Coordinates of C-alpha atoms and ligand atoms in Angstrom, one line a residue:
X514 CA -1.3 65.1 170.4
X515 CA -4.0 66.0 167.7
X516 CA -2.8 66.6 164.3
X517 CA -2.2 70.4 162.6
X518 CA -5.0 71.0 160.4
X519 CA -3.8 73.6 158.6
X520 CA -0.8 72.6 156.9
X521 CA 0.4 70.7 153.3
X522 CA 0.5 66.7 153.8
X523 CA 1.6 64.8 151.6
X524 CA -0.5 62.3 150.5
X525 CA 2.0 59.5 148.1
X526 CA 3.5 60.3 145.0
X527 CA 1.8 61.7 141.4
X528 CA 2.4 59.1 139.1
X529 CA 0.6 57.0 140.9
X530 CA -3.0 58.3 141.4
X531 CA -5.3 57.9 138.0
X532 CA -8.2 56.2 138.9
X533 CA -10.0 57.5 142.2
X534 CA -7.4 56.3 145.3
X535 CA -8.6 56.4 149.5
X536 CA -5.2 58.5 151.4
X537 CA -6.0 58.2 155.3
X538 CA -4.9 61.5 156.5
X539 CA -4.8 62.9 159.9
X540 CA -7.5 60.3 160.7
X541 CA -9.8 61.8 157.7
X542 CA -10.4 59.6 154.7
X543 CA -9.7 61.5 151.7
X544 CA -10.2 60.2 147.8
X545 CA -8.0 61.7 144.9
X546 CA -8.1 60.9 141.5
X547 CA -7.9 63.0 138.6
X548 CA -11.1 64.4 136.9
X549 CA -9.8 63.8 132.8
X550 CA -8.2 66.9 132.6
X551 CA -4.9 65.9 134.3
X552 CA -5.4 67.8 137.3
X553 CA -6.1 66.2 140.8
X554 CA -8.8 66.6 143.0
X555 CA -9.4 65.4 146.6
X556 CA -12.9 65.0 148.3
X557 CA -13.3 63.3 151.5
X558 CA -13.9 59.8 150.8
X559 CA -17.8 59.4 152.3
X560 CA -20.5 59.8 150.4
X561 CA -23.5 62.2 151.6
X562 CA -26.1 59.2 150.8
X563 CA -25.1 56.1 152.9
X564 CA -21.2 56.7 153.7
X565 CA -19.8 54.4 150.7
X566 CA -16.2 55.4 149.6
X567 CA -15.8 57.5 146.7
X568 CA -13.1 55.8 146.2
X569 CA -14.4 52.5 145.1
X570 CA -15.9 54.2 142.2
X571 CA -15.3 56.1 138.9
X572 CA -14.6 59.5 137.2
X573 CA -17.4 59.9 134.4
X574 CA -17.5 62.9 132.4
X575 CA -15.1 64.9 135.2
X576 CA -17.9 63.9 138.4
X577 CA -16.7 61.1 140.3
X578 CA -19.7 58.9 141.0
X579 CA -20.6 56.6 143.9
X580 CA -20.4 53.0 142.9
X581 CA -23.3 52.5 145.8
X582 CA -26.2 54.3 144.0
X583 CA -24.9 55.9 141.4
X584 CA -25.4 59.8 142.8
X585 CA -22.2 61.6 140.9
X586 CA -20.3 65.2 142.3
X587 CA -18.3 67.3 140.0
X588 CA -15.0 68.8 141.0
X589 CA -16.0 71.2 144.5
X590 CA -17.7 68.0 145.6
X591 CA -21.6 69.1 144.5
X592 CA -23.9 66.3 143.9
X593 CA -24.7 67.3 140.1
X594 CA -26.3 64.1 139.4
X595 CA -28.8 61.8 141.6
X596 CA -31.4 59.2 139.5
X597 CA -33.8 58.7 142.6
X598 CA -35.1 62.0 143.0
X599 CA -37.0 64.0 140.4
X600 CA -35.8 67.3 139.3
X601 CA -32.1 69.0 140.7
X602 CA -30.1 66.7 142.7
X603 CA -30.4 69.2 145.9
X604 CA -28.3 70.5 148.3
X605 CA -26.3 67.4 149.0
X606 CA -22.5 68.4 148.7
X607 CA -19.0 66.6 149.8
X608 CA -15.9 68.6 151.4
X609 CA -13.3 69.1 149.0
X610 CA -9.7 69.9 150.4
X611 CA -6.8 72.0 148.6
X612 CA -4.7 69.9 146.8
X613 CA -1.2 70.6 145.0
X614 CA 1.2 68.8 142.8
X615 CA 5.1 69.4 143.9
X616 CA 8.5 67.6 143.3
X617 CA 6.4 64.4 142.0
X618 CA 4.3 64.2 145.4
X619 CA 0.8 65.0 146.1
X620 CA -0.2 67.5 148.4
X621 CA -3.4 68.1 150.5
X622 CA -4.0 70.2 152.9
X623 CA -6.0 69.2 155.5
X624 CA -7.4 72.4 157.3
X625 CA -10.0 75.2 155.5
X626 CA -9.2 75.2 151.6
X627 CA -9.3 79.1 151.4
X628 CA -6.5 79.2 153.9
X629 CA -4.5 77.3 152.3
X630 CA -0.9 79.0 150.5
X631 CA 1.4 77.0 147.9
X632 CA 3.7 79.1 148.9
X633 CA 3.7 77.3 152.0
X634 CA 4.8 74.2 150.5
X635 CA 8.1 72.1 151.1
X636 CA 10.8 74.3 149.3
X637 CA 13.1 71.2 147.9
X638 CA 13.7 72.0 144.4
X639 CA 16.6 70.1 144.1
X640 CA 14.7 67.0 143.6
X641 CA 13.1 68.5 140.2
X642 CA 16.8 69.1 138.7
X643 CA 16.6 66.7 135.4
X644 CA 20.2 65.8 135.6
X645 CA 18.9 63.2 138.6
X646 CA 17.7 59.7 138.6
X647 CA 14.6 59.6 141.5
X648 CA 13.4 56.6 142.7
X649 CA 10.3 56.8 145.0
X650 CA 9.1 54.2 147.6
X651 CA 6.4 53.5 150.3
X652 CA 6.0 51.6 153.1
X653 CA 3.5 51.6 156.1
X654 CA 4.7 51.9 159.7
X655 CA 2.7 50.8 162.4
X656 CA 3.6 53.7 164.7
X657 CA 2.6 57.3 165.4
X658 CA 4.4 59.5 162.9
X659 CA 6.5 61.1 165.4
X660 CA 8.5 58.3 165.8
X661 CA 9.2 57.8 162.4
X662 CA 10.5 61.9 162.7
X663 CA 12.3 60.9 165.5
X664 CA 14.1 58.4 163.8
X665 CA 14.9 61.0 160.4
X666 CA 16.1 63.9 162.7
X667 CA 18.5 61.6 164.7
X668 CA 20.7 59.4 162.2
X669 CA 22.9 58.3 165.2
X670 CA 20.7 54.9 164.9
X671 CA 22.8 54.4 161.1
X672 CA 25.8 52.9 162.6
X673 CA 23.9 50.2 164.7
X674 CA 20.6 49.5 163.2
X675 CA 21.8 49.8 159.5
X676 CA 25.2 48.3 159.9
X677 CA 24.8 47.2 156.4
X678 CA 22.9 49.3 154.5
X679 CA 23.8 52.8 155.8
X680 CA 25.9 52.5 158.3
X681 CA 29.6 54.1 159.2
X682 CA 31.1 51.9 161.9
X683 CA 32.7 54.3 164.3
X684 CA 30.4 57.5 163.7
X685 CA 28.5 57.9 166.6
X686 CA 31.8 59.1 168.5
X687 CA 33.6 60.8 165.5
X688 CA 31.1 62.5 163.8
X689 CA 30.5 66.2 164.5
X690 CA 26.3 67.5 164.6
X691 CA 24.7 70.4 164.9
X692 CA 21.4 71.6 165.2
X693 CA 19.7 74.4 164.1
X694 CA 15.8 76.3 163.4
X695 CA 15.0 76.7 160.0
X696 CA 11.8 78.8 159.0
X697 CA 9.0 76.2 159.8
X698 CA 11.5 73.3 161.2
X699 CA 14.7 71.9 162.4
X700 CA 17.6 70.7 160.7
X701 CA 20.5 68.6 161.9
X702 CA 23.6 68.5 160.0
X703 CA 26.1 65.7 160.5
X704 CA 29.4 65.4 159.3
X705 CA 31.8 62.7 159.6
X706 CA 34.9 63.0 158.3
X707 CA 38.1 60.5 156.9
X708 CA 36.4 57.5 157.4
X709 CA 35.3 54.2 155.2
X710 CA 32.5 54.9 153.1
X711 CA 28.8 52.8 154.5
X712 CA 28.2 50.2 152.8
X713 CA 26.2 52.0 150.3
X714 CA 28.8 54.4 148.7
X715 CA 31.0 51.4 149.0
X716 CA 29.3 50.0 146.1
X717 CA 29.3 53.1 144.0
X718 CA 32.5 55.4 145.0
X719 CA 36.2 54.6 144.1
X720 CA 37.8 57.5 143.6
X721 CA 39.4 57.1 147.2
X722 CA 39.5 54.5 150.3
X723 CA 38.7 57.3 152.7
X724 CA 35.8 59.7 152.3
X725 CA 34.3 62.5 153.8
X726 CA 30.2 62.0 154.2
X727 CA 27.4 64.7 155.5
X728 CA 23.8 64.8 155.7
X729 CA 21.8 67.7 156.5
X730 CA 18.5 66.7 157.4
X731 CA 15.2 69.0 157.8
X732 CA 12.1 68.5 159.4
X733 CA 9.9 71.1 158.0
X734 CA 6.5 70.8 160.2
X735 CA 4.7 69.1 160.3
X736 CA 5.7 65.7 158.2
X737 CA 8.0 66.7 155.9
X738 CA 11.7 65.5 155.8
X739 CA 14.2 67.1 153.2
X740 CA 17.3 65.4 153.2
X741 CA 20.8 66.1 151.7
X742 CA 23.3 63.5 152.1
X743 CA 26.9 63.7 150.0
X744 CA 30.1 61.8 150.0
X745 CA 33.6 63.0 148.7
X746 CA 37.5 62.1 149.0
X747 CA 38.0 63.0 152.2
X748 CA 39.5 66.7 152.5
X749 CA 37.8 67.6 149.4
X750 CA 35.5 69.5 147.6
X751 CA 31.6 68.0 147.5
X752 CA 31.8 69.3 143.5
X753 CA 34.0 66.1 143.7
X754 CA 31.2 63.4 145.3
X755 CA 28.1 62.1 144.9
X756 CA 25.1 63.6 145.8
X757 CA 21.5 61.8 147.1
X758 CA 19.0 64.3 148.0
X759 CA 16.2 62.5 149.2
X760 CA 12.7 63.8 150.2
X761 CA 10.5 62.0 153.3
X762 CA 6.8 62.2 153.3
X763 CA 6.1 60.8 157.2
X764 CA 2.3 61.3 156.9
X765 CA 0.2 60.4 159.6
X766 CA -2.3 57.4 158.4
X767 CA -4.3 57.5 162.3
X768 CA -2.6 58.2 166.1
X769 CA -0.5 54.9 165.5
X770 CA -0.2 54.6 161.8
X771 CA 2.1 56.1 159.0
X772 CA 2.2 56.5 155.5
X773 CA 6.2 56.7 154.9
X774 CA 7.0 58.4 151.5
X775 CA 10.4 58.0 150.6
X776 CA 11.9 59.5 147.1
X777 CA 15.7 59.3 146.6
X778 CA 17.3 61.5 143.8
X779 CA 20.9 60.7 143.1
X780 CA 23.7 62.6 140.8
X781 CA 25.6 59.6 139.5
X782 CA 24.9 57.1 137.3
X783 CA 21.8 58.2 136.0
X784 CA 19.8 56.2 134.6
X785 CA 21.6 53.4 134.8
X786 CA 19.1 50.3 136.0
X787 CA 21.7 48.4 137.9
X788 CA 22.5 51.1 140.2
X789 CA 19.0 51.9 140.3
X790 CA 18.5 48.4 141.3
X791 CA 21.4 49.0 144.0
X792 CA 20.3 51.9 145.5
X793 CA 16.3 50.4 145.9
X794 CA 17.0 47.6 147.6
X795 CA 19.1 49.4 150.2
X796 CA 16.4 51.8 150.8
X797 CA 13.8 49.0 151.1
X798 CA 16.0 46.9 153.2
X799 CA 17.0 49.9 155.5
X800 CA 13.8 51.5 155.5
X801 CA 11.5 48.4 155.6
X802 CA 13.4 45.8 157.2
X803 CA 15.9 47.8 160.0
X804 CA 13.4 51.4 160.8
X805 CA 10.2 50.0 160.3
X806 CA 10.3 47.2 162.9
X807 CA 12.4 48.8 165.4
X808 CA 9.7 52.2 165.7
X809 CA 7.0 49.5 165.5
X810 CA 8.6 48.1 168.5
X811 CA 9.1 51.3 169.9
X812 CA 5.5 52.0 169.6
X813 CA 4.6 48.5 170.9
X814 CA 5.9 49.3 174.4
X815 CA 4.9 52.7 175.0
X816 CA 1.4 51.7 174.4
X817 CA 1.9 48.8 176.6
X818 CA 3.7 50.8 179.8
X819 CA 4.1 54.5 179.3
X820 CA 5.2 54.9 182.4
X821 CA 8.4 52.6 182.0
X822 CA 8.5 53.7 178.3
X823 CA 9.9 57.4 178.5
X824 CA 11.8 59.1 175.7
X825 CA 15.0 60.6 176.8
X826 CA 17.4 63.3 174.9
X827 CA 21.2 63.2 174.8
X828 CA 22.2 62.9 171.2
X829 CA 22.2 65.8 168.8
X830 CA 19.1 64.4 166.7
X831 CA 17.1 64.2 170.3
X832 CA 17.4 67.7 170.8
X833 CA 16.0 68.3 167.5
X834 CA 13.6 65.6 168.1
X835 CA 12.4 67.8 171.1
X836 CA 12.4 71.1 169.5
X837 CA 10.3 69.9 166.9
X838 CA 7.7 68.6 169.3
X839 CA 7.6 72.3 171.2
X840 CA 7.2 73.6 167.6
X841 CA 4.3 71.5 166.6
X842 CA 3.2 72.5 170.5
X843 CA 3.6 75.9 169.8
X844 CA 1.7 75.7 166.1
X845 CA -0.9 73.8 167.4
X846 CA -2.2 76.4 170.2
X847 CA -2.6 78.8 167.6
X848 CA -4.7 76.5 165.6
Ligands
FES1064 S1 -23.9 55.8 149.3 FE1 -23.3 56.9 147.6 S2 -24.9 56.9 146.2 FE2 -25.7 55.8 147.9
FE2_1065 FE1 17.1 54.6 159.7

């Protein structure tokens, strides 16, 4: 499927872009860095010349400048400086793309920069609320992006392939699902009631033996997850749990690679290293050592048979799995 052009990607998180960075996007290279006045630019990471990467360069007076020859383009990408001609630099000019700043990610979007809309960013405010610790993570997943959604919108997989990290033994046949359209997605919420906490909130709650746990996932197109996962005593209120909203960039790198952008706020112990250390290294293990290899595998053999490797929906998060594809369908026709 080719990718939606026109539409917010993320493209990692803030703090971590200075000096000029290369973000594979949608099969476009794409360099950000931030021009001395704090705010972030992206250009597409080939220079008009000979091709070099941007990237592999520097920000001088607010131009980024090619480490190959030395030509330098300010901010909209327009060569404002070139030593080996005489006079003005010419007409030589690099695409720049819309880029935003939002709950600690970057943002570009990928189709015509006068189209795009902040407006049509994520709305996940929650993970801005200062009362939260957020950690944020990234791995790479050798695997069309899709799968990786797959995997978020059906949470079924926890019990088995997280047994534990994230698991709840018994879930897949007591839990109660649903799935629903939201305005530019699908979400799938999941409820399982009176049971043992996973592994996880077994290390942080005791307050009771039994707990009631939900998560309400989103998939807002086309690679955004928003995720809202809670414990409390079971039977009561959620103002008495814990809360870890979590956001998911699932960014596609190329057709069979995946930038996977995880941040996870939580509403307890805050600030407190230990449990910061606690809750990373369940994410890692979860996300890096269970996900990752299984949708690599995945991947592995529907490349290698296609016909034998067919993707079939009977769980709650396959539905949404399958809506979300018709969406994408649907928004990509009227590209
Ligand atoms: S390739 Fe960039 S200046 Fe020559
Ligand atoms: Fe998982």
């Amino acid at each position: 499927m080719p990718f939606l052009r026109n539409s917010w990607y993320g493209a990692g998180w803030a703090d971590d872009i200075d000096a000029p960075q290369r973000r594979v996007i949608c099969g476009k290279p794409i360099v950000l860095y931030r021009d001395g006045t704090a705010r972030i630019n992206a250009l597409l990471d080939i220079c008009p010349h000979r091709a070099a990467s941007l990237s592999m360069g520097r920000v001088s007076n607010g131009n980024i400048m090619c480490p190959y020859h030395g030509l330098e383009f300010d901010r909209s990408g327009t060569c404002v400086a070139n030593p080996h001609v005489e006079g003005p630099p010419g007409g030589l000019k690099v695409r720049q793309f819309a880029v935003a700043e939002r709950y600690g990610a970057i943002w570009v979007w990928m189709g015509d920069p006068a189209a795009s809309d902040e407006a049509l960013l994520p709305n996940f405010p929650i993970l801005d609320d200062p009362s939260l610790t957020v950690q944020r993570g990234h791995t790479v997943i050798a695997a069309n992006y899709q799968l990786v959604i797959d995997n978020l919108l059906d949470l079924s997989h926890g019990e088995y392939l997280h047994a534990g990290t994230l698991g709840t033994p018994g879930a897949a046949r007591s839990m109660k699902a649903n799935a629903r359209s939201t305005d530019r997605g699908v979400a799938v919420d999941r409820m399982i009631f009176n049971n043992k906490p996973n592994p996880l909130f077994a290390k942080v709650w005791t307050k009771s033996q039994r707990v009631d746990q939900q998560s309400n996932i989103e998939w807002v197109a086309p690679s955004t997850i928003l995720l809202d996962i809670f414990a409390t005593v079971a039977g009561g209120a959620r103002s008495e749990g814990i809360n870890f909203p979590q956001l998911h960039l699932v960014v596609p790198e190329t057709e069979t690679t995946t930038n996977y952008y995880f941040a996870i706020g939580r509403d307890f112990a805050v600030g407190d290293p230990s449990m910061s250390a606690v809750v990373m290294d369940t994410a890692r293990k979860a996300f890096e050592e269970e996900d990752r290899p299984i949708i690599e595998a995945c991947q592995v053999n529907i490349d290698m048979l296609p016909s034998e490797a067919v993707l079939r929906n009977f769980t709650i998060g396959d539905g949404a799995s399958k809506r979300a594809r018709s969406m994408l369908q649907r928004m990509l026709a009227n590209e």
